[in-house]
């Protein structure tokens, strides 16, 4: 009997896919500032594997656990979780030009590019297949990266992120880039409808449809395909409208996942967020 249960237990353990990973704390000095990061390498990852940067939200410290972990283990890509610096309000953040960040001279676009080059080289990861996702303040960083003169991140996927009005009015994306956004319609931290008057503490920012519309036009997407899928949480009353803007001559799609009823979150209760984002990123693997 003991042997029988041992065999059953062994079979059950063997049936569970390996989630083993190494979490390495690392750092790099950029412009005199020590930039800290966590590098997550799934078990069995291959040399030249893709790399996904995951930027934390406002006030967070870049914890190793992210919405991309399961997808990384399943598909064999590395994750880097960089940590923002302390801003003038005394919180860890990314410098995206919030009202209370005025005068803060940190260049996080430059820092993330330097960190990516460092991680690519040290851990023998792909220079061509590096992507950026981020939640909330990290989502804002994704948009700012898209508007910036950079050649590191092939696609960006903000989650519950927004585009600051100053970015839209003073910057012009130098090149097309694939963009995916996941956003709740009842997000009262980063309002779906925006805040053009700057009544929030963040400052003025665009509504999500307008922010996405910019990229649809910039990437010259000419076709929209829309479908609806139920939330994973059937009791929530939420559902997800997927807007996919395609047929870009630059092969740069724009996807918007409109989580109807969703609030400010990673939306992992409504979607397998990591899988959906990786599905988008994987279309641009070289």
Tab-separated table of C-alpha atoms in Angstrom:
chain	number	residue	atom	x	y	z
A	1	UNK	CA	0.000	0.000	0.000
A	2	UNK	CA	2.823	2.393	0.913
A	3	UNK	CA	4.514	1.685	-2.394
A	4	UNK	CA	1.226	2.313	-4.254
A	5	UNK	CA	0.782	5.763	-2.725
A	6	UNK	CA	4.452	6.559	-3.348
A	7	UNK	CA	4.018	5.749	-7.033
A	8	UNK	CA	0.828	7.866	-7.222
A	9	UNK	CA	2.589	10.763	-5.522
A	10	UNK	CA	5.537	10.461	-7.916
A	11	UNK	CA	3.207	10.531	-10.919
A	12	UNK	CA	1.371	13.596	-9.591
A	13	UNK	CA	4.619	15.473	-9.004
A	14	UNK	CA	5.891	14.492	-12.458
A	15	UNK	CA	2.677	15.811	-14.037
A	16	UNK	CA	3.239	19.308	-12.629
A	17	UNK	CA	5.392	21.482	-14.924
A	18	UNK	CA	8.584	22.788	-13.368
A	19	UNK	CA	8.325	26.338	-12.022
A	20	UNK	CA	11.922	26.425	-10.741
A	21	UNK	CA	13.703	29.703	-11.305
A	22	UNK	CA	16.699	31.693	-10.153
A	23	UNK	CA	16.109	35.163	-8.750
A	24	UNK	CA	19.275	37.249	-8.863
A	25	UNK	CA	19.597	40.686	-7.272
A	26	UNK	CA	21.868	42.875	-9.373
A	27	UNK	CA	22.683	46.541	-9.873
A	28	UNK	CA	24.278	48.978	-12.286
A	29	UNK	CA	25.411	52.574	-11.865
A	30	UNK	CA	23.810	55.004	-14.330
A	31	UNK	CA	24.518	58.755	-14.166
A	32	UNK	CA	25.992	58.322	-10.696
A	33	UNK	CA	22.900	56.517	-9.363
A	34	UNK	CA	22.861	52.845	-8.377
A	35	UNK	CA	20.025	51.237	-10.317
A	36	UNK	CA	18.861	48.014	-8.686
A	37	UNK	CA	17.077	45.159	-10.402
A	38	UNK	CA	15.989	41.568	-9.987
A	39	UNK	CA	16.712	39.141	-12.812
A	40	UNK	CA	14.492	36.051	-12.986
A	41	UNK	CA	15.804	33.114	-15.002
A	42	UNK	CA	13.414	30.156	-15.392
A	43	UNK	CA	14.859	26.684	-15.062
A	44	UNK	CA	16.366	25.498	-18.331
A	45	UNK	CA	16.404	28.903	-20.021
A	46	UNK	CA	18.509	28.918	-23.195
A	47	UNK	CA	21.241	31.295	-24.248
A	48	UNK	CA	19.808	34.071	-26.406
A	49	UNK	CA	16.349	33.790	-24.832
A	50	UNK	CA	13.968	36.786	-24.979
A	51	UNK	CA	13.965	39.293	-22.139
A	52	UNK	CA	10.930	41.073	-20.672
A	53	UNK	CA	11.323	44.099	-18.401
A	54	UNK	CA	8.485	44.504	-15.892
A	55	UNK	CA	8.211	48.026	-14.432
A	56	UNK	CA	6.506	48.349	-11.052
A	57	UNK	CA	3.748	50.735	-10.037
A	58	UNK	CA	4.067	53.960	-8.065
A	59	UNK	CA	5.495	53.549	-4.572
A	60	UNK	CA	6.432	49.901	-5.072
A	61	UNK	CA	9.905	48.428	-4.765
A	62	UNK	CA	10.030	46.064	-7.731
A	63	UNK	CA	9.151	42.748	-6.118
A	64	UNK	CA	10.263	39.613	-7.951
A	65	UNK	CA	6.720	38.241	-8.262
A	66	UNK	CA	4.971	39.705	-11.304
A	67	UNK	CA	2.115	38.959	-13.667
A	68	UNK	CA	4.649	37.580	-16.167
A	69	UNK	CA	6.094	34.761	-14.000
A	70	UNK	CA	3.916	31.904	-15.251
A	71	UNK	CA	4.377	32.838	-18.883
A	72	UNK	CA	8.158	33.103	-18.417
A	73	UNK	CA	8.341	29.596	-16.952
A	74	UNK	CA	6.126	28.187	-19.693
A	75	UNK	CA	7.720	29.909	-22.690
A	76	UNK	CA	11.325	30.195	-21.544
A	77	UNK	CA	12.035	33.922	-21.423
A	78	UNK	CA	13.860	35.941	-18.766
A	79	UNK	CA	12.361	38.712	-16.658
A	80	UNK	CA	14.070	41.804	-15.314
A	81	UNK	CA	12.288	43.757	-12.600
A	82	UNK	CA	14.042	47.136	-12.308
A	83	UNK	CA	13.529	49.370	-9.289
A	84	UNK	CA	12.736	53.034	-9.684
A	85	UNK	CA	14.444	55.725	-7.640
A	86	UNK	CA	12.915	57.758	-4.826
A	87	UNK	CA	11.164	60.805	-6.283
A	88	UNK	CA	10.606	64.274	-4.742
A	89	UNK	CA	7.516	62.923	-2.928
A	90	UNK	CA	9.643	60.261	-1.234
A	91	UNK	CA	8.298	57.244	-3.144
A	92	UNK	CA	9.892	54.737	-5.491
A	93	UNK	CA	8.770	55.697	-8.968
A	94	UNK	CA	9.540	56.256	-12.619
A	95	UNK	CA	10.001	59.806	-13.809
A	96	UNK	CA	7.112	60.303	-16.217
A	97	UNK	CA	6.493	63.972	-15.439
A	98	UNK	CA	3.803	63.842	-12.771
A	99	UNK	CA	2.984	67.255	-11.313
A	100	UNK	CA	4.963	66.533	-8.144
A	101	UNK	CA	7.968	65.257	-10.130
A	102	UNK	CA	8.679	68.624	-11.727
A	103	UNK	CA	12.377	69.454	-11.488
A	104	UNK	CA	13.375	65.842	-10.933
A	105	UNK	CA	16.216	65.236	-13.390
A	106	UNK	CA	16.235	61.437	-13.485
A	107	UNK	CA	16.252	60.025	-17.036
A	108	UNK	CA	14.544	56.646	-16.694
A	109	UNK	CA	14.415	56.029	-20.447
A	110	UNK	CA	18.205	56.135	-20.520
A	111	UNK	CA	18.457	54.086	-17.331
A	112	UNK	CA	16.224	51.286	-18.594
A	113	UNK	CA	18.114	51.110	-21.879
A	114	UNK	CA	21.436	50.863	-20.017
A	115	UNK	CA	20.034	48.225	-17.677
A	116	UNK	CA	18.721	46.210	-20.610
A	117	UNK	CA	22.119	46.243	-22.357
A	118	UNK	CA	23.775	45.145	-19.116
A	119	UNK	CA	21.328	42.278	-18.493
A	120	UNK	CA	21.455	41.128	-22.119
A	121	UNK	CA	25.237	40.854	-22.038
A	122	UNK	CA	25.753	39.474	-18.536
A	123	UNK	CA	23.071	36.799	-18.732
A	124	UNK	CA	23.511	36.038	-22.447
A	125	UNK	CA	20.020	37.057	-23.467
A	126	UNK	CA	18.702	38.348	-26.777
A	127	UNK	CA	19.575	41.879	-27.853
A	128	UNK	CA	16.878	41.753	-30.507
A	129	UNK	CA	13.998	40.329	-28.483
A	130	UNK	CA	13.664	42.607	-25.477
A	131	UNK	CA	10.268	43.961	-24.429
A	132	UNK	CA	8.765	46.245	-21.789
A	133	UNK	CA	5.591	45.923	-19.755
A	134	UNK	CA	4.580	47.776	-16.605
A	135	UNK	CA	1.633	48.464	-14.368
A	136	UNK	CA	0.280	51.937	-13.473
A	137	UNK	CA	3.378	54.184	-13.128
A	138	UNK	CA	5.236	51.403	-14.920
A	139	UNK	CA	2.583	51.590	-17.630
A	140	UNK	CA	3.246	55.306	-17.990
A	141	UNK	CA	6.913	54.403	-18.406
A	142	UNK	CA	5.933	52.090	-21.274
A	143	UNK	CA	4.161	54.919	-23.085
A	144	UNK	CA	7.046	57.332	-22.475
A	145	UNK	CA	9.450	54.740	-23.865
A	146	UNK	CA	7.338	54.450	-26.991
A	147	UNK	CA	7.473	58.211	-27.526
A	148	UNK	CA	11.253	58.299	-26.971
A	149	UNK	CA	14.243	57.886	-29.254
A	150	UNK	CA	15.190	54.358	-28.243
A	151	UNK	CA	16.081	51.133	-30.018
A	152	UNK	CA	16.069	48.662	-27.133
A	153	UNK	CA	12.463	47.630	-26.562
A	154	UNK	CA	10.695	46.113	-29.587
A	155	UNK	CA	7.183	46.401	-28.147
A	156	UNK	CA	5.511	47.778	-25.026
A	157	UNK	CA	2.512	46.563	-23.035
A	158	UNK	CA	1.260	48.959	-20.362
A	159	UNK	CA	-1.259	47.618	-17.834
A	160	UNK	CA	-3.547	50.199	-16.200
A	161	UNK	CA	-1.219	52.834	-17.613
A	162	UNK	CA	-1.832	56.296	-19.048
A	163	UNK	CA	-0.273	58.870	-21.340
A	164	UNK	CA	0.530	62.221	-19.763
A	165	UNK	CA	-0.797	65.204	-21.705
A	166	UNK	CA	2.651	66.839	-21.745
A	167	UNK	CA	4.031	63.749	-23.509
A	168	UNK	CA	1.331	63.836	-26.170
A	169	UNK	CA	1.689	67.586	-26.739
A	170	UNK	CA	5.483	67.932	-26.720
A	171	UNK	CA	6.778	64.617	-28.059
A	172	UNK	CA	6.309	62.691	-31.284
A	173	UNK	CA	7.091	58.994	-31.511
A	174	UNK	CA	10.200	58.731	-33.734
A	175	UNK	CA	9.136	55.370	-35.140
A	176	UNK	CA	6.215	52.939	-35.059
A	177	UNK	CA	6.236	50.423	-32.212
A	178	UNK	CA	3.743	47.672	-31.308
A	179	UNK	CA	1.601	48.690	-28.321
A	180	UNK	CA	-0.775	46.665	-26.147
A	181	UNK	CA	-2.810	48.124	-23.274
A	182	UNK	CA	-4.979	46.335	-20.690
A	183	UNK	CA	-7.204	48.762	-18.795
A	184	UNK	CA	-10.346	48.697	-16.654
A	185	UNK	CA	-13.253	51.007	-17.396
A	186	UNK	CA	-13.800	51.583	-13.648
A	187	UNK	CA	-10.186	52.393	-12.911
A	188	UNK	CA	-10.379	55.480	-10.686
A	189	UNK	CA	-6.610	55.787	-10.254
A	190	UNK	CA	-5.856	55.989	-13.969
A	191	UNK	CA	-9.246	56.991	-15.303
A	192	UNK	CA	-10.391	55.351	-18.540
A	193	UNK	CA	-11.825	58.714	-19.635
A	194	UNK	CA	-8.688	60.650	-18.720
A	195	UNK	CA	-8.154	63.900	-16.841
A	196	UNK	CA	-7.286	66.645	-19.303
A	197	UNK	CA	-7.752	69.367	-16.681
A	198	UNK	CA	-5.193	67.837	-14.330
A	199	UNK	CA	-7.474	67.552	-11.313
A	200	UNK	CA	-5.735	64.420	-10.056
A	201	UNK	CA	-2.418	64.473	-8.214
A	202	UNK	CA	-0.715	63.019	-11.288
A	203	UNK	CA	-1.416	65.968	-13.550
A	204	UNK	CA	-3.255	66.092	-16.873
A	205	UNK	CA	-3.468	62.898	-18.907
A	206	UNK	CA	-5.316	61.463	-21.892
A	207	UNK	CA	-8.252	59.090	-21.893
A	208	UNK	CA	-7.325	55.536	-22.828
A	209	UNK	CA	-9.146	55.522	-26.220
A	210	UNK	CA	-7.352	58.743	-27.210
A	211	UNK	CA	-3.973	57.443	-26.042
A	212	UNK	CA	-4.442	54.240	-28.043
A	213	UNK	CA	-5.794	56.195	-31.014
A	214	UNK	CA	-2.462	57.987	-31.254
A	215	UNK	CA	-0.663	54.690	-31.782
A	216	UNK	CA	-3.251	53.386	-34.223
A	217	UNK	CA	-2.579	56.478	-36.344
A	218	UNK	CA	1.206	56.445	-35.824
A	219	UNK	CA	1.456	52.790	-36.806
A	220	UNK	CA	-1.014	53.355	-39.667
A	221	UNK	CA	-3.225	50.442	-38.671
A	222	UNK	CA	-6.118	50.246	-41.131
A	223	UNK	CA	-8.237	47.409	-39.773
A	224	UNK	CA	-9.994	46.862	-36.441
A	225	UNK	CA	-11.090	43.434	-35.244
A	226	UNK	CA	-13.174	43.322	-32.078
A	227	UNK	CA	-14.384	40.427	-29.986
A	228	UNK	CA	-15.603	39.856	-26.435
A	229	UNK	CA	-14.467	37.263	-23.927
A	230	UNK	CA	-15.803	36.539	-20.421
A	231	UNK	CA	-13.833	37.337	-17.294
A	232	UNK	CA	-12.089	34.446	-15.564
A	233	UNK	CA	-13.991	35.594	-12.483
A	234	UNK	CA	-17.520	34.760	-13.599
A	235	UNK	CA	-19.024	36.256	-10.433
A	236	UNK	CA	-17.474	39.692	-11.059
A	237	UNK	CA	-19.806	40.754	-13.837
A	238	UNK	CA	-16.793	41.862	-15.837
A	239	UNK	CA	-16.030	41.044	-19.444
A	240	UNK	CA	-13.235	41.966	-21.817
A	241	UNK	CA	-13.616	43.691	-25.180
A	242	UNK	CA	-10.525	43.067	-27.278
A	243	UNK	CA	-9.800	45.734	-29.880
A	244	UNK	CA	-7.079	44.649	-32.297
A	245	UNK	CA	-5.868	47.236	-34.777
A	246	UNK	CA	-3.935	45.534	-37.547
A	247	UNK	CA	-2.695	45.779	-41.159
A	248	UNK	CA	0.044	48.232	-40.270
A	249	UNK	CA	2.552	48.630	-43.132
A	250	UNK	CA	5.223	48.543	-40.417
A	251	UNK	CA	3.840	45.281	-38.952
A	252	UNK	CA	3.160	47.116	-35.693
A	253	UNK	CA	-0.239	46.148	-34.326
A	254	UNK	CA	-2.036	47.971	-31.528
A	255	UNK	CA	-4.138	45.923	-29.112
A	256	UNK	CA	-6.471	47.302	-26.448
A	257	UNK	CA	-8.080	45.018	-23.880
A	258	UNK	CA	-11.001	46.958	-22.412
A	259	UNK	CA	-11.895	45.304	-19.107
A	260	UNK	CA	-15.491	46.403	-18.606
A	261	UNK	CA	-16.037	46.955	-14.897
A	262	UNK	CA	-12.359	46.401	-14.119
A	263	UNK	CA	-10.559	48.557	-11.555
A	264	UNK	CA	-6.898	49.538	-11.075
A	265	UNK	CA	-5.011	46.236	-11.082
A	266	UNK	CA	-2.963	43.718	-13.048
A	267	UNK	CA	-6.324	42.260	-14.167
A	268	UNK	CA	-5.165	38.747	-13.365
A	269	UNK	CA	-8.629	37.939	-11.986
A	270	UNK	CA	-10.139	38.692	-15.377
A	271	UNK	CA	-7.382	37.416	-17.690
A	272	UNK	CA	-4.251	35.348	-17.782
A	273	UNK	CA	-2.485	38.671	-18.159
A	274	UNK	CA	1.001	37.257	-18.614
A	275	UNK	CA	-0.089	34.838	-21.329
A	276	UNK	CA	-1.998	37.545	-23.205
A	277	UNK	CA	0.973	39.927	-23.109
A	278	UNK	CA	3.429	37.238	-24.133
A	279	UNK	CA	1.145	36.240	-27.006
A	280	UNK	CA	1.419	39.849	-28.200
A	281	UNK	CA	5.189	40.117	-27.666
A	282	UNK	CA	5.909	36.755	-29.274
A	283	UNK	CA	4.532	38.047	-32.584
A	284	UNK	CA	7.616	40.289	-32.766
A	285	UNK	CA	10.289	37.724	-31.966
A	286	UNK	CA	13.121	38.003	-34.476
